[in-house]
Tab-separated table of C-alpha atoms and ligand atoms in Angstrom:
chain	number	residue	atom	x	y	z
A	85	MET	CA	-16.940	19.420	-22.652
A	86	LYS	CA	-14.716	16.503	-21.773
A	87	ILE	CA	-12.352	17.480	-18.692
A	88	ILE	CA	-9.370	15.713	-20.066
A	89	ASP	CA	-9.234	18.444	-23.074
A	90	ARG	CA	-8.872	21.249	-20.347
A	91	LEU	CA	-6.529	19.275	-18.181
A	92	SER	CA	-4.256	18.619	-21.089
A	93	SER	CA	-4.234	22.040	-22.612
A	94	GLY	CA	-0.875	23.131	-20.829
A	95	LYS	CA	-2.957	26.097	-19.230
A	96	VAL	CA	-3.481	26.105	-15.419
A	97	THR	CA	-6.998	24.913	-14.474
A	98	VAL	CA	-8.637	25.449	-11.157
A	99	SER	CA	-11.691	23.411	-10.146
A	100	CYS	CA	-13.715	23.241	-7.097
A	101	GLU	CA	-15.605	20.500	-5.204
A	102	LEU	CA	-18.882	20.622	-3.861
A	103	PHE	CA	-20.917	18.108	-1.635
A	104	PRO	CA	-24.606	17.607	-2.435
A	105	PRO	CA	-27.195	17.514	0.702
A	106	LYS	CA	-28.172	14.063	2.048
A	107	ALA	CA	-30.981	12.301	0.408
A	108	GLY	CA	-34.156	13.802	1.429
A	109	LYS	CA	-33.078	17.005	2.317
A	110	PRO	CA	-33.874	20.312	0.397
A	111	LEU	CA	-31.835	21.490	-2.388
A	112	GLU	CA	-32.183	25.103	-2.372
A	113	ASP	CA	-29.298	26.237	-0.290
A	114	ALA	CA	-26.860	23.826	-2.513
A	115	LYS	CA	-28.298	25.239	-5.544
A	116	ARG	CA	-27.259	28.720	-4.279
A	117	ILE	CA	-23.766	27.449	-3.192
A	118	VAL	CA	-23.725	26.067	-6.874
A	119	ARG	CA	-24.397	29.386	-8.274
A	120	GLU	CA	-21.906	31.143	-6.021
A	121	THR	CA	-19.242	28.830	-6.817
A	122	ALA	CA	-19.917	28.923	-10.646
A	123	LYS	CA	-19.529	32.913	-10.474
A	124	LEU	CA	-15.915	32.251	-9.790
A	125	SER	CA	-15.591	30.662	-13.212
A	126	PRO	CA	-13.677	27.419	-12.188
A	127	SER	CA	-12.615	25.091	-14.734
A	128	TYR	CA	-15.207	22.648	-13.742
A	129	ILE	CA	-16.995	21.664	-10.543
A	130	SER	CA	-17.143	18.383	-9.114
A	131	VAL	CA	-20.109	17.022	-7.086
A	132	THR	CA	-19.267	14.421	-4.555
A	133	CYS	CA	-21.276	11.185	-3.776
A	134	GLY	CA	-22.197	8.981	-0.898
A	135	ALA	CA	-21.328	5.383	-0.785
A	136	GLY	CA	-23.909	2.736	-1.426
A	137	GLY	CA	-25.944	5.512	-3.495
A	138	THR	CA	-26.911	7.350	-0.290
A	139	THR	CA	-26.646	10.631	-2.209
A	140	ASN	CA	-26.708	9.688	-5.638
A	141	ASP	CA	-29.890	11.487	-6.730
A	142	ASN	CA	-28.874	14.770	-5.265
A	143	THR	CA	-25.191	14.290	-6.719
A	144	ILE	CA	-27.073	14.256	-10.208
A	145	GLU	CA	-29.370	17.128	-9.373
A	146	ILE	CA	-26.539	19.251	-8.212
A	147	ALA	CA	-24.390	18.096	-11.232
A	148	SER	CA	-26.943	19.155	-13.316
A	149	GLU	CA	-27.430	22.533	-11.695
A	150	VAL	CA	-23.725	23.105	-12.129
A	151	GLN	CA	-24.132	22.209	-15.945
A	152	ARG	CA	-27.431	23.358	-17.178
A	153	ALA	CA	-28.328	26.406	-14.765
A	154	CYS	CA	-24.840	27.686	-14.369
A	155	GLY	CA	-23.269	26.768	-17.590
A	156	CYS	CA	-20.198	25.165	-16.082
A	157	THR	CA	-18.717	21.757	-16.577
A	158	ALA	CA	-19.692	19.352	-14.202
A	159	LEU	CA	-17.843	16.190	-12.756
A	160	ALA	CA	-20.107	13.718	-11.108
A	161	HIS	CA	-18.546	11.447	-8.558
A	162	VAL	CA	-19.708	7.913	-8.783
A	163	VAL	CA	-19.182	5.300	-5.985
A	164	CYS	CA	-19.537	1.664	-6.676
A	165	MET	CA	-19.001	0.236	-2.936
A	166	GLY	CA	-22.477	-1.214	-1.886
A	167	SER	CA	-24.061	-0.447	-5.239
A	168	THR	CA	-24.765	-3.096	-8.186
A	169	LYS	CA	-24.248	-3.226	-11.839
A	170	GLU	CA	-27.811	-2.144	-12.520
A	171	LYS	CA	-27.810	0.777	-10.102
A	172	ILE	CA	-24.582	2.105	-11.649
A	173	ALA	CA	-26.038	1.500	-15.266
A	174	ALA	CA	-29.042	3.526	-14.207
A	175	GLN	CA	-27.143	6.170	-12.635
A	176	LEU	CA	-24.853	6.876	-15.730
A	177	ARG	CA	-27.777	6.792	-17.814
A	178	GLN	CA	-29.222	9.658	-15.913
A	179	LEU	CA	-26.054	11.474	-15.867
A	180	LYS	CA	-26.130	11.429	-19.677
A	181	SER	CA	-29.392	12.387	-19.839
A	182	HIS	CA	-28.636	15.509	-17.705
A	183	GLY	CA	-25.735	16.185	-20.244
A	184	ILE	CA	-22.928	15.314	-18.077
A	185	GLU	CA	-19.962	14.034	-19.682
A	186	ASN	CA	-17.379	13.655	-16.936
A	187	VAL	CA	-17.131	11.218	-13.887
A	188	LEU	CA	-14.843	10.455	-11.026
A	189	ALA	CA	-15.029	6.799	-10.631
A	190	LEU	CA	-14.522	5.758	-6.906
A	191	ARG	CA	-14.695	2.606	-4.902
A	192	GLY	CA	-15.768	4.533	-1.727
A	193	ASP	CA	-14.864	3.396	1.730
A	194	VAL	CA	-15.439	0.097	3.295
A	195	PRO	CA	-18.343	0.198	5.819
A	196	LEU	CA	-17.882	-0.348	9.297
A	197	THR	CA	-19.865	-3.555	9.033
A	198	GLY	CA	-17.688	-4.844	6.416
A	199	ASP	CA	-20.462	-5.658	4.242
A	200	THR	CA	-19.138	-4.967	0.546
A	201	SER	CA	-20.732	-4.973	-2.847
A	202	ARG	CA	-20.056	-8.273	-4.657
A	203	ASP	CA	-20.401	-6.347	-8.196
A	204	TYR	CA	-17.388	-4.406	-7.578
A	205	GLU	CA	-14.110	-4.826	-5.802
A	206	HIS	CA	-12.238	-1.945	-6.613
A	207	ALA	CA	-12.677	1.338	-8.625
A	208	SER	CA	-10.801	-0.368	-11.435
A	209	ASP	CA	-13.560	-2.374	-11.973
A	210	LEU	CA	-16.134	0.451	-12.192
A	211	ILE	CA	-13.839	2.217	-14.403
A	212	GLU	CA	-13.282	-0.749	-16.891
A	213	GLU	CA	-17.245	-1.181	-17.109
A	214	ILE	CA	-17.692	2.529	-17.648
A	215	ALA	CA	-14.940	2.804	-20.475
A	216	ARG	CA	-16.119	-0.513	-21.880
A	217	ASN	CA	-20.032	0.556	-22.079
A	218	HIS	CA	-20.314	4.226	-21.735
A	219	ASP	CA	-18.854	7.504	-23.315
A	220	PHE	CA	-17.756	9.388	-20.341
A	221	CYS	CA	-14.376	11.293	-19.539
A	222	ILE	CA	-13.284	9.304	-16.552
A	223	GLY	CA	-11.250	10.375	-13.600
A	224	ALA	CA	-9.871	8.405	-10.474
A	225	ALA	CA	-8.694	9.170	-7.181
A	226	CYS	CA	-5.031	8.736	-6.088
A	227	TYR	CA	-3.216	9.234	-2.930
A	228	PRO	CA	0.178	11.162	-2.565
A	229	GLU	CA	0.710	9.614	0.997
A	230	GLY	CA	-0.611	6.374	-0.019
A	231	HIS	CA	-4.205	4.972	0.552
A	232	PRO	CA	-4.553	3.788	4.130
A	233	GLU	CA	-5.438	0.260	3.239
A	234	SER	CA	-2.209	-0.154	1.126
A	235	PRO	CA	0.697	-1.556	2.696
A	236	SER	CA	3.164	0.587	0.667
A	237	LEU	CA	2.928	3.549	-1.634
A	238	ARG	CA	4.607	1.320	-4.313
A	239	ASN	CA	1.685	-0.917	-3.850
A	240	ASP	CA	-0.725	1.891	-4.274
A	241	ILE	CA	0.845	3.135	-7.440
A	242	ASP	CA	0.305	-0.418	-8.661
A	243	GLY	CA	-3.436	-0.169	-7.977
A	244	LEU	CA	-3.448	3.210	-9.572
A	245	LYS	CA	-1.776	1.814	-12.758
A	246	ARG	CA	-4.690	-0.586	-12.841
A	247	LYS	CA	-7.222	2.076	-12.853
A	248	ILE	CA	-5.368	3.874	-15.770
A	249	ASP	CA	-4.953	0.544	-17.874
A	250	ALA	CA	-8.983	0.129	-17.096
A	251	GLY	CA	-9.542	3.629	-18.867
A	252	ALA	CA	-9.069	6.401	-16.138
A	253	GLN	CA	-7.983	9.487	-18.153
A	254	PHE	CA	-7.011	11.663	-15.178
A	255	LEU	CA	-6.242	11.689	-11.269
A	256	THR	CA	-7.341	13.945	-8.577
A	257	THR	CA	-5.417	13.708	-5.405
A	258	GLN	CA	-6.288	13.275	-1.837
A	259	MET	CA	-5.545	16.569	-0.094
A	260	PHE	CA	-2.076	17.190	1.238
A	261	PHE	CA	-0.536	20.201	3.208
A	262	ASP	CA	3.190	19.531	2.422
A	263	ASN	CA	3.951	20.124	-1.122
A	264	ASN	CA	6.858	18.170	-1.089
A	265	ILE	CA	4.922	14.975	-0.621
A	266	LEU	CA	3.075	15.581	-3.935
A	267	TYR	CA	6.322	16.312	-5.773
A	268	ASN	CA	7.866	13.018	-4.353
A	269	PHE	CA	4.571	11.295	-5.466
A	270	MET	CA	4.828	12.851	-8.984
A	271	PHE	CA	8.315	11.505	-9.514
A	272	ARG	CA	7.205	8.098	-8.359
A	273	LEU	CA	4.187	8.161	-10.703
A	274	LEU	CA	6.751	9.404	-13.689
A	275	ARG	CA	9.069	6.493	-12.809
A	276	ALA	CA	6.096	4.158	-12.857
A	277	GLY	CA	5.139	5.035	-16.219
A	278	VAL	CA	1.971	7.122	-15.090
A	279	ASN	CA	1.730	10.106	-17.511
A	280	VAL	CA	-1.972	11.069	-17.301
A	281	PRO	CA	-2.907	14.789	-15.903
A	282	VAL	CA	-3.015	15.006	-12.028
A	283	THR	CA	-5.038	17.512	-10.301
A	284	ALA	CA	-3.489	18.672	-7.188
A	285	GLY	CA	-6.373	18.579	-4.133
A	286	ILE	CA	-6.052	21.425	-1.710
A	287	MET	CA	-8.142	21.882	1.127
A	288	PRO	CA	-7.969	25.175	2.726
A	289	ILE	CA	-8.297	24.615	6.617
A	290	THR	CA	-9.926	27.724	8.087
A	291	ASP	CA	-11.503	26.338	11.215
A	292	ALA	CA	-9.406	24.790	13.760
A	293	ARG	CA	-12.241	22.111	14.500
A	294	GLN	CA	-12.037	20.829	10.963
A	295	ILE	CA	-8.460	19.691	11.709
A	296	GLU	CA	-9.132	16.302	13.361
A	297	ARG	CA	-11.642	15.004	11.201
A	298	THR	CA	-9.796	16.009	8.177
A	299	ILE	CA	-6.644	14.017	9.095
A	300	LYS	CA	-8.918	11.155	10.276
A	301	LEU	CA	-10.633	11.136	6.817
A	302	SER	CA	-7.730	11.896	4.581
A	303	ASN	CA	-4.607	10.157	6.505
A	304	ALA	CA	-2.763	13.446	5.405
A	305	SER	CA	0.159	14.496	7.620
A	306	LEU	CA	0.268	18.210	8.728
A	307	PRO	CA	3.787	20.030	8.729
A	308	GLN	CA	5.041	21.739	11.674
A	309	ARG	CA	4.380	25.207	10.051
A	310	PHE	CA	0.682	24.462	9.926
A	311	TYR	CA	0.548	23.180	13.441
A	312	MET	CA	2.102	26.532	14.789
A	313	ILE	CA	-0.546	28.406	12.752
A	314	VAL	CA	-3.472	26.409	14.180
A	315	ASP	CA	-1.959	26.425	17.823
A	316	ARG	CA	-1.625	30.292	17.641
A	317	PHE	CA	-5.158	31.178	15.820
A	318	ARG	CA	-7.284	28.290	17.176
A	319	ASP	CA	-9.284	30.147	19.314
A	320	ARG	CA	-9.468	33.384	17.040
A	321	PRO	CA	-11.949	32.307	14.013
A	322	ALA	CA	-11.416	35.178	11.807
A	323	SER	CA	-7.690	35.037	12.245
A	324	MET	CA	-7.622	31.307	11.691
A	325	LYS	CA	-9.813	31.830	8.427
A	326	GLN	CA	-7.388	34.332	7.141
A	327	ALA	CA	-4.390	32.147	8.012
A	328	GLY	CA	-5.965	29.203	6.400
A	329	ILE	CA	-6.792	31.124	3.212
A	330	ALA	CA	-3.085	32.410	3.001
A	331	TYR	CA	-1.594	28.802	3.747
A	332	ALA	CA	-3.810	27.511	0.619
A	333	THR	CA	-2.742	30.389	-1.218
A	334	GLU	CA	0.887	29.993	-0.776
A	335	GLN	CA	0.670	26.185	-1.462
A	336	ILE	CA	-1.089	26.767	-4.972
A	337	ILE	CA	1.742	29.460	-5.901
A	338	ASP	CA	4.419	27.062	-5.074
A	339	LEU	CA	2.623	24.136	-6.918
A	340	ILE	CA	2.094	26.438	-10.140
A	341	ALA	CA	5.579	27.762	-9.862
A	342	ASN	CA	6.782	24.102	-9.966
A	343	GLY	CA	4.713	23.064	-12.995
A	344	ILE	CA	1.722	21.646	-11.402
A	345	ASP	CA	-0.807	23.116	-13.333
A	346	ASN	CA	-4.162	21.527	-12.429
A	347	ILE	CA	-5.390	22.770	-9.170
A	348	HIS	CA	-8.605	21.383	-7.368
A	349	ILE	CA	-10.012	23.185	-4.169
A	350	TYR	CA	-11.971	21.259	-1.846
A	351	THR	CA	-14.543	24.128	-1.093
A	352	MET	CA	-16.499	22.210	1.716
A	353	ASN	CA	-19.584	24.100	0.308
A	354	LYS	CA	-17.809	27.500	1.204
A	355	PRO	CA	-17.705	29.622	-2.017
A	356	ASP	CA	-16.488	32.742	-0.098
A	357	ILE	CA	-13.181	30.696	0.785
A	358	ALA	CA	-12.709	29.428	-2.387
A	359	GLY	CA	-13.478	32.992	-3.897
A	360	SER	CA	-10.843	34.437	-1.237
A	361	ILE	CA	-8.059	32.237	-2.650
A	362	ILE	CA	-9.002	32.630	-6.393
A	363	HIS	CA	-8.946	36.370	-5.973
A	364	ASN	CA	-5.498	36.115	-4.102
A	365	LEU	CA	-4.355	34.692	-7.193
A	366	SER	CA	-6.183	36.572	-9.957
A	367	GLU	CA	-3.163	37.524	-11.763
A	368	ILE	CA	-1.850	34.166	-11.733
A	369	PHE	CA	-4.966	32.522	-12.716
A	370	ASP	CA	-6.290	34.957	-15.193
A	371	ASN	CA	-3.167	34.628	-17.255
A	372	SER	CA	-3.651	31.007	-17.910
A	373	VAL	CA	-6.810	29.422	-16.737
A	374	SER	CA	-8.841	27.536	-19.307
B	41	FAD	P1	-9.471	1.887	-5.066
B	41	FAD	O1	-8.868	2.300	-6.326
B	41	FAD	O2	-10.409	0.399	-5.208
B	41	FAD	O3	-8.352	1.626	-4.059
B	41	FAD	C1	-8.748	1.062	-2.444
B	41	FAD	C2	-7.586	0.307	-2.135
B	41	FAD	O4	-7.399	-0.775	-3.034
B	41	FAD	C3	-6.188	1.055	-2.394
B	41	FAD	O5	-5.524	0.699	-1.077
B	41	FAD	C4	-5.729	0.612	-3.782
B	41	FAD	O6	-4.123	0.585	-3.548
B	41	FAD	C5	-6.090	-0.825	-3.679
B	41	FAD	N1	-6.376	-1.238	-5.163
B	41	FAD	C6	-6.865	-0.391	-6.213
B	41	FAD	N2	-7.141	-1.221	-7.314
B	41	FAD	C7	-6.681	-2.446	-6.863
B	41	FAD	C8	-6.814	-3.790	-7.548
B	41	FAD	N3	-7.194	-3.783	-8.884
B	41	FAD	N4	-6.289	-4.792	-7.013
B	41	FAD	C9	-5.864	-4.856	-5.626
B	41	FAD	N5	-6.061	-3.373	-4.775
B	41	FAD	C10	-6.131	-2.431	-5.574
B	41	FAD	N6	-15.586	8.840	-1.166
B	41	FAD	C11	-17.047	8.795	-1.274
B	41	FAD	O7	-17.682	7.871	-0.636
B	41	FAD	N7	-17.557	9.756	-2.279
B	41	FAD	C12	-16.891	10.567	-2.907
B	41	FAD	O8	-17.654	11.242	-3.460
B	41	FAD	C13	-15.231	10.590	-2.903
B	41	FAD	N8	-14.469	11.283	-3.536
B	41	FAD	C14	-13.271	11.352	-3.536
B	41	FAD	C15	-12.481	12.228	-4.440
B	41	FAD	C16	-11.196	12.082	-4.223
B	41	FAD	C17	-10.182	13.167	-5.067
B	41	FAD	C18	-10.490	11.201	-3.295
B	41	FAD	C19	-8.997	11.104	-3.117
B	41	FAD	C20	-11.387	10.354	-2.513
B	41	FAD	C21	-12.701	10.399	-2.600
B	41	FAD	N9	-13.585	9.629	-1.890
B	41	FAD	C22	-14.901	9.569	-1.884
B	41	FAD	C23	-12.765	8.597	-0.956
B	41	FAD	C24	-12.611	7.205	-1.425
B	41	FAD	O9	-13.838	6.739	-2.033
B	41	FAD	C25	-11.920	6.367	-0.509
B	41	FAD	O10	-10.627	6.811	-0.442
B	41	FAD	C26	-12.052	4.869	-0.880
B	41	FAD	O11	-11.341	4.250	0.338
B	41	FAD	C27	-11.138	4.371	-2.033
B	41	FAD	O12	-11.455	4.691	-3.157
B	41	FAD	P2	-10.756	4.353	-4.508
B	41	FAD	O13	-11.867	4.779	-5.745
B	41	FAD	O14	-9.202	5.066	-4.465
B	41	FAD	O15	-10.568	2.942	-4.443
């Protein structure tokens, strides 16, 4: 199943993201997490990938588990930073041989050493190559608050248009905690003539220790309302978890009410948390999820 068909169906979709274990680590626990996540009946499950091919094999293995063992559509992330054309071609062939039809094509972060791949400069190079030589539904990343390397959001949207011109069929957003940021971004995309489906990335923050790392990685700003929740509940893990689930639930209700039909949950490999959110929205999702 090509994900683009679901994303453009006009129905609400809910997808979940998982990350595979590091190379060489056992897969049993990750496979259990896949099974538990698949029981939530998401529209698809995405599987992240380390830069430079560090977790490629496990990405393929876990994406295959999603698809073959659990009967759920898989979206495999493919990262070109630090890779070569040969390695990427081999990876795509392997994905195909596992029946995987959907990829999220990414550049990856520039390593601290600054040592980048010469074969690909941007995700758009990877997307162009996949679109030209392979038959995949291709997604790309977008950043409602701008990518950290971009001098401006306008500049970033120009980069985004290059990815779409190269063959990206849908976009998944970086996490955001203030829906107004997404609405503003959607307006700018519309004005720039970008009209591919956009999946809104929601990260449930259920542990106060997550926050610092999350902001550092995502560059997302946190609204005052969110800070007050963390301030109040940071030392009470069960309360923080409940509040984080409620915050994500409310964010999603507001998004759907405002016509954002495609929701992506960054599950951080916690199916119970994704499950609580999906349960909270059962009437909303049941009536419209494809
Ligand atoms: P690009 O699209 O290449 O963008 C990088 C920068 O270059 C941006 O500032 C952009 O504006 C600019 N730009 C883009 N195209 C051009 C162009 N043609 N010319 C000039 N400038 C350009 N990382 C991982 O390692 N593994 C993952 O599994 C992973 N999954 C992710 C999933 C999502 C939904 C998101 C939002 C991010 C994910 N990342 C992942 C992180 C991502 O790899 C980093 O944010 C990385 O720094 C940028 O990747 P990109 O594909 O957006 O790059």
